[in-house]
Tab-separated table of C-alpha atoms in Angstrom:
chain	number	residue	atom	x	y	z
I	1	UNK	CA	96.571	109.457	127.777
I	2	UNK	CA	96.089	112.936	129.219
I	3	UNK	CA	92.582	114.024	130.061
I	4	UNK	CA	90.823	116.775	128.175
I	5	UNK	CA	91.213	120.159	129.863
I	6	UNK	CA	88.273	121.145	132.031
I	7	UNK	CA	85.803	123.686	130.735
I	8	UNK	CA	84.133	126.368	132.822
I	9	UNK	CA	80.454	125.915	133.528
I	10	UNK	CA	80.276	129.678	133.067
I	11	UNK	CA	82.864	132.450	132.680
I	12	UNK	CA	83.009	132.820	136.462
I	13	UNK	CA	82.802	129.188	137.573
I	14	UNK	CA	85.169	126.244	137.041
I	15	UNK	CA	85.011	122.623	138.100
I	16	UNK	CA	87.960	120.236	138.102
I	17	UNK	CA	89.445	117.250	139.877
I	18	UNK	CA	92.548	119.107	141.042
I	19	UNK	CA	93.141	122.809	141.650
I	20	UNK	CA	96.824	123.720	141.839
I	21	UNK	CA	97.901	127.048	143.317
I	22	UNK	CA	101.222	128.177	141.865
I	23	UNK	CA	102.714	127.566	138.415
I	24	UNK	CA	106.368	127.177	139.381
I	25	UNK	CA	108.218	123.855	139.077
I	26	UNK	CA	106.101	122.244	141.820
I	27	UNK	CA	102.784	123.360	140.383
I	28	UNK	CA	103.665	122.413	136.820
I	29	UNK	CA	105.001	119.015	137.924
I	30	UNK	CA	101.751	118.387	139.799
I	31	UNK	CA	99.726	119.382	136.737
I	32	UNK	CA	101.667	117.129	134.370
I	33	UNK	CA	101.506	114.182	136.770
I	34	UNK	CA	97.772	114.756	137.254
I	35	UNK	CA	96.914	114.855	133.560
I	36	UNK	CA	99.032	111.780	132.921
I	37	UNK	CA	96.892	109.993	135.500
I	38	UNK	CA	93.622	111.155	133.981
I	39	UNK	CA	92.757	114.034	136.319
I	40	UNK	CA	91.315	117.367	135.205
I	41	UNK	CA	93.842	119.908	136.495
I	42	UNK	CA	93.622	123.691	136.691
I	43	UNK	CA	96.639	125.776	137.742
I	44	UNK	CA	96.267	129.365	138.940
I	45	UNK	CA	99.123	131.793	139.527
I	46	UNK	CA	99.044	135.488	140.362
I	47	UNK	CA	102.038	136.084	138.060
I	48	UNK	CA	102.163	136.178	134.287
I	49	UNK	CA	104.921	134.268	132.557
I	50	UNK	CA	107.720	134.774	131.797
I	51	UNK	CA	108.557	136.265	135.156
I	52	UNK	CA	111.795	136.506	137.098
I	53	UNK	CA	112.221	134.341	140.180
I	54	UNK	CA	114.919	134.762	142.817
I	55	UNK	CA	116.980	131.583	142.631
I	56	UNK	CA	120.521	130.309	142.369
I	57	UNK	CA	119.496	128.644	139.060
I	58	UNK	CA	121.439	125.456	139.844
I	59	UNK	CA	119.917	122.072	139.006
I	60	UNK	CA	120.972	118.901	140.790
I	61	UNK	CA	120.885	115.393	139.354
I	62	UNK	CA	117.584	114.677	141.079
I	63	UNK	CA	116.067	117.852	139.612
I	64	UNK	CA	117.366	116.987	136.149
I	65	UNK	CA	115.870	113.504	136.303
I	66	UNK	CA	112.522	115.026	137.237
I	67	UNK	CA	112.727	117.488	134.339
I	68	UNK	CA	113.724	114.713	131.949
I	69	UNK	CA	110.744	112.601	132.980
I	70	UNK	CA	108.400	115.583	132.641
I	71	UNK	CA	109.506	116.022	129.036
I	72	UNK	CA	111.697	119.126	129.171
I	73	UNK	CA	113.939	119.751	126.145
I	74	UNK	CA	117.035	121.649	127.390
I	75	UNK	CA	117.970	122.692	123.848
I	76	UNK	CA	115.045	125.150	123.879
I	77	UNK	CA	116.506	127.115	126.803
I	78	UNK	CA	119.154	129.692	125.760
I	79	UNK	CA	120.872	129.952	129.152
I	80	UNK	CA	121.035	126.191	129.810
I	81	UNK	CA	124.547	124.900	130.456
I	82	UNK	CA	125.591	121.454	131.635
I	83	UNK	CA	128.213	121.201	134.358
I	84	UNK	CA	130.606	118.268	134.554
I	85	UNK	CA	132.285	119.280	137.790
I	86	UNK	CA	132.801	122.110	140.222
I	87	UNK	CA	135.426	123.669	142.465
I	88	UNK	CA	135.076	124.000	146.230
I	89	UNK	CA	137.243	126.588	147.968
I	90	UNK	CA	137.794	125.536	151.576
I	91	UNK	CA	138.060	128.001	154.500
I	92	UNK	CA	141.862	127.848	154.388
I	93	UNK	CA	142.001	128.558	150.654
I	94	UNK	CA	142.443	125.059	149.186
I	95	UNK	CA	140.373	124.468	146.056
I	96	UNK	CA	139.878	120.880	144.901
I	97	UNK	CA	137.866	120.246	141.782
I	98	UNK	CA	135.204	117.574	142.053
I	99	UNK	CA	134.313	115.904	138.803
I	100	UNK	CA	130.941	114.441	137.864
I	101	UNK	CA	130.593	111.497	135.461
I	102	UNK	CA	130.914	112.249	131.771
I	103	UNK	CA	129.297	110.442	128.869
I	104	UNK	CA	126.515	109.275	131.193
I	105	UNK	CA	123.926	111.983	130.776
I	106	UNK	CA	123.592	115.184	132.809
I	107	UNK	CA	124.374	115.318	136.522
I	108	UNK	CA	124.307	119.085	137.017
I	109	UNK	CA	123.161	122.088	135.025
I	110	UNK	CA	122.380	125.767	135.376
I	111	UNK	CA	119.486	127.645	133.755
I	112	UNK	CA	117.758	130.938	134.449
I	113	UNK	CA	114.551	130.338	136.360
I	114	UNK	CA	112.683	132.750	134.115
I	115	UNK	CA	113.326	130.448	131.159
I	116	UNK	CA	112.860	127.203	133.063
I	117	UNK	CA	109.542	128.167	134.623
I	118	UNK	CA	108.145	129.438	131.328
I	119	UNK	CA	109.116	126.163	129.647
I	120	UNK	CA	107.441	124.132	132.406
I	121	UNK	CA	104.246	126.179	132.073
I	122	UNK	CA	104.279	125.309	128.371
I	123	UNK	CA	104.765	121.612	129.130
I	124	UNK	CA	101.880	121.662	131.608
I	125	UNK	CA	99.624	123.247	129.000
I	126	UNK	CA	100.661	120.690	126.400
I	127	UNK	CA	99.859	117.895	128.857
I	128	UNK	CA	96.236	119.018	128.964
I	129	UNK	CA	96.230	121.142	132.114
I	130	UNK	CA	94.610	124.566	132.158
I	131	UNK	CA	96.941	127.362	133.273
I	132	UNK	CA	95.309	130.614	134.380
I	133	UNK	CA	97.938	133.338	134.728
I	134	UNK	CA	97.240	136.540	136.620
I	135	UNK	CA	94.810	134.768	138.953
I	136	UNK	CA	95.472	135.258	142.678
I	137	UNK	CA	93.866	133.016	145.264
I	138	UNK	CA	91.751	135.210	147.549
I	139	UNK	CA	89.314	132.875	149.275
I	140	UNK	CA	89.349	129.196	150.201
I	141	UNK	CA	87.005	126.794	151.945
I	142	UNK	CA	87.681	123.109	152.522
I	143	UNK	CA	84.536	121.026	152.878
I	144	UNK	CA	83.958	117.341	153.502
I	145	UNK	CA	83.357	116.821	149.788
I	146	UNK	CA	85.873	119.125	148.162
I	147	UNK	CA	87.416	122.556	147.722
I	148	UNK	CA	85.728	125.896	147.127
I	149	UNK	CA	88.137	128.623	146.042
I	150	UNK	CA	88.033	132.080	144.519
I	151	UNK	CA	90.612	133.847	142.346
I	152	UNK	CA	89.987	137.101	140.485
I	153	UNK	CA	86.260	136.766	141.053
I	154	UNK	CA	86.149	133.269	139.548
I	155	UNK	CA	84.854	130.380	141.656
I	156	UNK	CA	86.595	127.014	141.539
I	157	UNK	CA	85.182	123.722	142.734
I	158	UNK	CA	87.645	120.833	143.007
I	159	UNK	CA	88.068	117.512	144.759
I	160	UNK	CA	91.601	118.350	145.913
I	161	UNK	CA	93.988	121.298	146.061
I	162	UNK	CA	97.777	121.169	145.751
I	163	UNK	CA	99.383	124.224	147.345
I	164	UNK	CA	102.526	124.936	145.330
I	165	UNK	CA	102.485	128.612	146.237
I	166	UNK	CA	105.842	129.086	147.903
I	167	UNK	CA	107.328	130.219	151.181
I	168	UNK	CA	104.547	132.756	151.846
I	169	UNK	CA	101.807	130.316	150.775
I	170	UNK	CA	98.465	132.158	150.459
I	171	UNK	CA	96.793	128.770	150.830
I	172	UNK	CA	98.370	128.209	154.231
I	173	UNK	CA	97.455	131.754	155.253
I	174	UNK	CA	93.797	131.399	154.191
I	175	UNK	CA	93.550	128.164	156.179
I	176	UNK	CA	95.024	129.786	159.292
I	177	UNK	CA	98.074	127.520	159.205
I	178	UNK	CA	100.898	130.043	159.107
I	179	UNK	CA	103.674	129.787	161.692
I	180	UNK	CA	103.947	133.045	163.681
I	181	UNK	CA	107.155	134.987	162.957
I	182	UNK	CA	108.506	132.295	160.626
I	183	UNK	CA	110.798	133.915	158.048
I	184	UNK	CA	112.554	130.866	156.673
I	185	UNK	CA	115.601	128.946	157.848
I	186	UNK	CA	118.086	130.372	155.369
I	187	UNK	CA	118.294	133.583	153.400
I	188	UNK	CA	119.873	133.861	149.962
I	189	UNK	CA	121.135	136.816	147.961
I	190	UNK	CA	121.959	136.803	144.249
I	191	UNK	CA	122.820	139.024	141.313
I	192	UNK	CA	123.429	138.298	137.619
I	193	UNK	CA	126.737	139.421	136.088
I	194	UNK	CA	127.645	139.867	132.447
I	195	UNK	CA	131.107	140.136	130.858
I	196	UNK	CA	132.502	137.685	133.383
I	197	UNK	CA	135.842	135.979	132.803
I	198	UNK	CA	136.043	133.033	130.454
I	199	UNK	CA	136.505	130.787	133.486
I	200	UNK	CA	133.422	132.155	135.266
I	201	UNK	CA	131.381	131.732	132.083
I	202	UNK	CA	131.983	127.969	132.061
I	203	UNK	CA	132.870	126.800	135.593
I	204	UNK	CA	130.814	126.368	138.755
I	205	UNK	CA	132.560	127.455	141.962
I	206	UNK	CA	131.514	127.396	145.611
I	207	UNK	CA	133.464	129.355	148.214
I	208	UNK	CA	133.193	128.329	151.881
I	209	UNK	CA	134.084	131.663	153.448
I	210	UNK	CA	134.887	131.236	157.178
I	211	UNK	CA	132.724	134.137	158.283
I	212	UNK	CA	129.481	132.937	156.661
I	213	UNK	CA	129.653	129.202	157.407
I	214	UNK	CA	127.600	127.047	157.194
I	215	UNK	CA	126.562	129.261	154.314
I	216	UNK	CA	128.551	129.687	151.132
I	217	UNK	CA	129.192	131.972	148.178
I	218	UNK	CA	128.573	130.693	144.649
I	219	UNK	CA	129.179	131.523	141.030
I	220	UNK	CA	127.077	129.469	138.623
I	221	UNK	CA	127.775	129.818	134.886
I	222	UNK	CA	124.949	130.353	132.415
I	223	UNK	CA	124.928	129.308	128.792
I	224	UNK	CA	124.464	132.887	127.609
I	225	UNK	CA	127.925	133.885	128.902
I	226	UNK	CA	126.739	135.420	132.154
I	227	UNK	CA	126.864	134.092	135.713
I	228	UNK	CA	124.541	133.859	138.696
I	229	UNK	CA	126.563	135.004	141.705
I	230	UNK	CA	125.281	134.982	145.255
I	231	UNK	CA	125.549	133.752	148.811
I	232	UNK	CA	123.361	132.202	151.468
I	233	UNK	CA	123.407	132.394	155.256
I	234	UNK	CA	121.558	130.487	157.933
I	235	UNK	CA	119.100	132.684	159.768
I	236	UNK	CA	120.300	133.559	163.251
I	237	UNK	CA	123.892	132.431	162.645
I	238	UNK	CA	126.579	135.157	162.828
I	239	UNK	CA	125.236	137.627	160.248
I	240	UNK	CA	121.738	139.035	160.334
I	241	UNK	CA	119.526	139.405	157.286
I	242	UNK	CA	120.139	143.149	157.493
I	243	UNK	CA	123.884	142.466	157.126
I	244	UNK	CA	123.478	140.874	153.695
I	245	UNK	CA	123.208	144.064	151.646
I	246	UNK	CA	126.237	145.528	153.429
I	247	UNK	CA	128.224	142.304	153.144
I	248	UNK	CA	127.592	141.828	149.404
I	249	UNK	CA	130.081	144.388	147.984
I	250	UNK	CA	132.693	143.244	150.497
I	251	UNK	CA	132.332	139.637	149.365
I	252	UNK	CA	132.611	140.632	145.703
I	253	UNK	CA	135.791	142.577	146.492
I	254	UNK	CA	137.588	139.627	148.109
I	255	UNK	CA	140.593	138.963	145.858
I	256	UNK	CA	139.869	135.321	145.019
I	257	UNK	CA	136.242	136.096	144.112
I	258	UNK	CA	137.027	139.280	142.180
I	259	UNK	CA	139.801	137.514	140.260
I	260	UNK	CA	137.523	134.648	139.318
I	261	UNK	CA	134.724	136.911	138.042
I	262	UNK	CA	137.197	139.047	136.104
I	263	UNK	CA	137.849	142.799	135.878
I	264	UNK	CA	135.082	143.416	133.328
I	265	UNK	CA	132.245	141.742	135.220
I	266	UNK	CA	129.209	144.019	135.425
I	267	UNK	CA	125.929	143.540	137.309
I	268	UNK	CA	123.099	142.839	134.890
I	269	UNK	CA	120.448	144.159	137.239
I	270	UNK	CA	119.745	144.770	140.904
I	271	UNK	CA	120.560	142.201	143.552
I	272	UNK	CA	117.683	140.168	144.952
I	273	UNK	CA	117.152	138.338	148.221
I	274	UNK	CA	114.714	135.623	149.277
I	275	UNK	CA	113.992	133.355	152.263
I	276	UNK	CA	114.504	129.600	152.120
I	277	UNK	CA	112.189	127.307	154.121
I	278	UNK	CA	114.092	124.154	155.065
I	279	UNK	CA	112.184	122.281	157.748
I	280	UNK	CA	110.377	119.516	155.899
I	281	UNK	CA	108.352	117.413	158.318
I	282	UNK	CA	108.006	120.176	160.906
I	283	UNK	CA	105.154	122.060	159.216
I	284	UNK	CA	101.793	120.394	158.501
I	285	UNK	CA	101.894	118.902	155.008
I	286	UNK	CA	98.159	118.338	154.561
I	287	UNK	CA	94.793	119.698	155.668
I	288	UNK	CA	92.068	117.267	154.647
I	289	UNK	CA	91.915	117.751	150.849
I	290	UNK	CA	94.819	120.225	150.686
I	291	UNK	CA	98.409	119.055	150.083
I	292	UNK	CA	101.412	121.350	150.573
I	293	UNK	CA	104.395	120.821	148.276
I	294	UNK	CA	107.725	122.473	147.505
I	295	UNK	CA	108.485	125.645	149.454
I	296	UNK	CA	104.913	125.691	150.766
I	297	UNK	CA	105.846	122.456	152.550
I	298	UNK	CA	109.306	123.794	153.564
I	299	UNK	CA	110.906	121.096	151.408
I	300	UNK	CA	114.167	122.883	150.555
I	301	UNK	CA	117.414	120.996	151.221
I	302	UNK	CA	118.898	122.290	154.516
I	303	UNK	CA	122.485	121.761	153.316
I	304	UNK	CA	122.581	123.398	149.877
I	305	UNK	CA	119.364	125.407	149.663
I	306	UNK	CA	118.321	123.433	146.579
I	307	UNK	CA	114.575	123.375	146.199
I	308	UNK	CA	113.666	122.717	142.563
I	309	UNK	CA	114.109	118.956	142.615
I	310	UNK	CA	112.372	118.714	145.997
I	311	UNK	CA	109.498	120.868	144.741
I	312	UNK	CA	108.817	118.640	141.750
I	313	UNK	CA	109.226	115.411	143.710
I	314	UNK	CA	106.875	116.424	146.532
I	315	UNK	CA	104.296	117.634	144.006
I	316	UNK	CA	104.322	114.365	142.098
I	317	UNK	CA	104.199	112.354	145.326
I	318	UNK	CA	101.106	114.293	146.405
I	319	UNK	CA	99.295	113.652	143.125
I	320	UNK	CA	100.340	109.998	143.138
I	321	UNK	CA	98.987	109.548	146.654
I	322	UNK	CA	95.649	111.064	145.640
I	323	UNK	CA	95.348	108.774	142.630
I	324	UNK	CA	96.563	105.592	144.308
I	325	UNK	CA	94.013	105.895	147.112
I	326	UNK	CA	91.090	106.181	144.736
I	327	UNK	CA	90.705	109.979	144.663
I	328	UNK	CA	87.786	109.804	147.134
I	329	UNK	CA	89.604	109.087	150.394
I	330	UNK	CA	91.490	112.239	151.439
I	331	UNK	CA	92.557	110.792	154.799
I	332	UNK	CA	94.192	107.784	153.118
I	333	UNK	CA	95.817	110.023	150.492
I	334	UNK	CA	97.230	112.341	153.155
I	335	UNK	CA	98.572	109.409	155.165
I	336	UNK	CA	100.235	107.886	152.105
I	337	UNK	CA	101.811	111.207	151.066
I	338	UNK	CA	103.248	111.851	154.519
I	339	UNK	CA	104.460	108.275	154.969
I	340	UNK	CA	106.386	108.354	151.700
I	341	UNK	CA	108.016	111.638	152.624
I	342	UNK	CA	109.012	110.299	156.059
I	343	UNK	CA	110.578	107.201	154.515
I	344	UNK	CA	112.438	109.185	151.889
I	345	UNK	CA	113.005	112.903	151.685
I	346	UNK	CA	112.579	113.694	155.378
I	347	UNK	CA	115.310	111.157	156.269
I	348	UNK	CA	117.587	112.701	153.663
I	349	UNK	CA	116.970	116.204	154.960
I	350	UNK	CA	117.757	115.197	158.535
I	351	UNK	CA	121.157	113.899	157.448
I	352	UNK	CA	121.801	117.028	155.370
I	353	UNK	CA	120.836	119.203	158.316
I	354	UNK	CA	123.260	117.345	160.574
I	355	UNK	CA	126.133	117.904	158.133
I	356	UNK	CA	125.175	121.550	157.794
I	357	UNK	CA	125.570	121.904	161.559
I	358	UNK	CA	129.064	120.383	161.308
I	359	UNK	CA	130.022	122.786	158.522
I	360	UNK	CA	129.100	125.739	160.722
I	361	UNK	CA	132.528	125.404	162.381
I	362	UNK	CA	135.476	126.406	160.152
I	363	UNK	CA	137.825	123.712	161.502
I	364	UNK	CA	135.190	121.016	161.060
I	365	UNK	CA	134.391	122.287	157.566
I	366	UNK	CA	138.077	122.192	156.690
I	367	UNK	CA	138.391	118.634	158.014
I	368	UNK	CA	135.405	117.476	155.959
I	369	UNK	CA	136.768	119.031	152.778
I	370	UNK	CA	140.212	117.508	153.369
I	371	UNK	CA	138.573	114.070	153.599
I	372	UNK	CA	136.678	114.784	150.384
I	373	UNK	CA	139.959	115.617	148.620
I	374	UNK	CA	141.764	112.365	149.472
I	375	UNK	CA	141.375	110.699	146.061
I	376	UNK	CA	139.562	110.700	142.739
I	377	UNK	CA	137.063	108.271	144.248
I	378	UNK	CA	136.218	110.488	147.234
I	379	UNK	CA	135.978	113.603	145.066
I	380	UNK	CA	133.744	111.948	142.497
I	381	UNK	CA	131.445	110.286	145.000
I	382	UNK	CA	131.092	113.333	147.222
I	383	UNK	CA	130.154	115.303	144.123
I	384	UNK	CA	127.487	112.748	143.250
I	385	UNK	CA	126.208	112.765	146.836
I	386	UNK	CA	126.157	116.567	147.030
I	387	UNK	CA	124.260	116.844	143.740
I	388	UNK	CA	121.681	114.292	144.894
I	389	UNK	CA	122.563	111.620	142.380
I	390	UNK	CA	121.075	109.226	144.923
I	391	UNK	CA	119.120	109.834	148.168
I	392	UNK	CA	121.244	111.609	150.763
I	393	UNK	CA	120.583	109.058	153.495
I	394	UNK	CA	120.646	106.022	151.183
I	395	UNK	CA	123.514	104.368	153.054
I	396	UNK	CA	121.522	104.545	156.308
I	397	UNK	CA	118.138	103.462	154.937
I	398	UNK	CA	118.451	99.795	153.909
I	399	UNK	CA	114.915	99.699	152.505
I	400	UNK	CA	116.197	101.830	149.605
I	401	UNK	CA	119.251	99.710	148.823
I	402	UNK	CA	119.427	98.267	145.351
I	403	UNK	CA	122.094	97.197	142.938
I	404	UNK	CA	123.732	100.123	141.202
I	405	UNK	CA	122.219	102.706	143.560
I	406	UNK	CA	125.469	104.684	143.682
I	407	UNK	CA	126.341	104.453	139.991
I	408	UNK	CA	123.186	105.452	138.145
I	409	UNK	CA	123.213	107.398	134.907
I	410	UNK	CA	122.268	111.054	134.765
I	411	UNK	CA	119.356	112.719	133.041
I	412	UNK	CA	118.840	113.263	129.314
I	413	UNK	CA	121.026	110.244	128.482
I	414	UNK	CA	120.282	106.991	126.668
I	415	UNK	CA	121.665	104.757	129.414
I	416	UNK	CA	124.435	103.204	127.287
I	417	UNK	CA	127.297	105.462	128.311
I	418	UNK	CA	130.325	104.433	130.336
I	419	UNK	CA	131.702	106.393	133.238
I	420	UNK	CA	134.911	108.334	132.617
I	421	UNK	CA	137.429	109.140	135.365
I	422	UNK	CA	137.004	112.377	137.221
I	423	UNK	CA	139.371	115.248	136.586
I	424	UNK	CA	142.315	116.012	138.844
I	425	UNK	CA	142.122	119.116	141.046
I	426	UNK	CA	142.847	122.316	139.151
I	427	UNK	CA	143.634	125.756	140.550
I	428	UNK	CA	140.848	128.287	140.898
């Protein structure tokens, strides 16, 4: 049973078990997990919801399973669309289609972050957490006994703090833990388009353009008939961040991309860019009673740039560690949190990073994609691996082996479905 929401001792003073900075997917996941475990949780965010968030809007299987467990109802989100496969265009122009299982729940989906984040804020409120929008963290002190924080002139006293406040984490800055000159490991660029072709309105496509490898260009369909179109590059590899704005119209004009989007495609608004931190395990993940999660912990996947599933998983692992160590032993909680990440997500990210390095070379990328396209089995299983249906490094971490680990059902299913064969490659 969820705890009752905390009440302020006075209009300018709050006390709680857990203060969470940031009300994105990581912060909301932490709040829901905390209230389920009987903690008083308060979430502060400088933004007011709904608010736009720069993102590719794609959701992997791991992210969908997290959302399912948190209680999200996809039918309430107008732009939500399930994806049962996707097309990869290789550097030499081949375009196999990789199918995901059907009739087994959801393995991939796309949804505007503005809608998704607003829905998660609502779920966190319904769980019993207090959400304070328009409250920016301005002061922070970590003591032996707890946390003292200030936001918008309000004082907060808490046992623990979960920093779910993104790449530019104010929490990390206030604690003097920022990395000098760190601007992320990848940079992404996206723009919404309306009046896209019928194909672009329903199909997910990734283009591995030779000149931006190991990055890629994407078009992700949205359920409202529009598409999220963008590209990502690795910082310091070929193109500079300053090149991205210049490169964008040239990418859109490439015949295979322009043809896919259709002659009537129109930008819905301005393009946006954002940095992607992808070095989980290299930045400090804790500071006594403070736990960094999601982008604040640099937990984005170094291969795809996916960060939503990782954000929610790290947040819930942090809260679980706090609760399982008795709530009063921050050193034990920090050790448990870091150990679980090392045994799981950090191993997966190292493997993904290694493959990303391979894909930086066009010939190597082409060889990998030719191997993927050998058969229905290779296409289907690479798709499941890419969309994090199971841990990336599962085959190399025997402690995580279990029966059925490579054939699990997706999210939002009842578990009784049977797997259908994947589709054959179709032209893009």
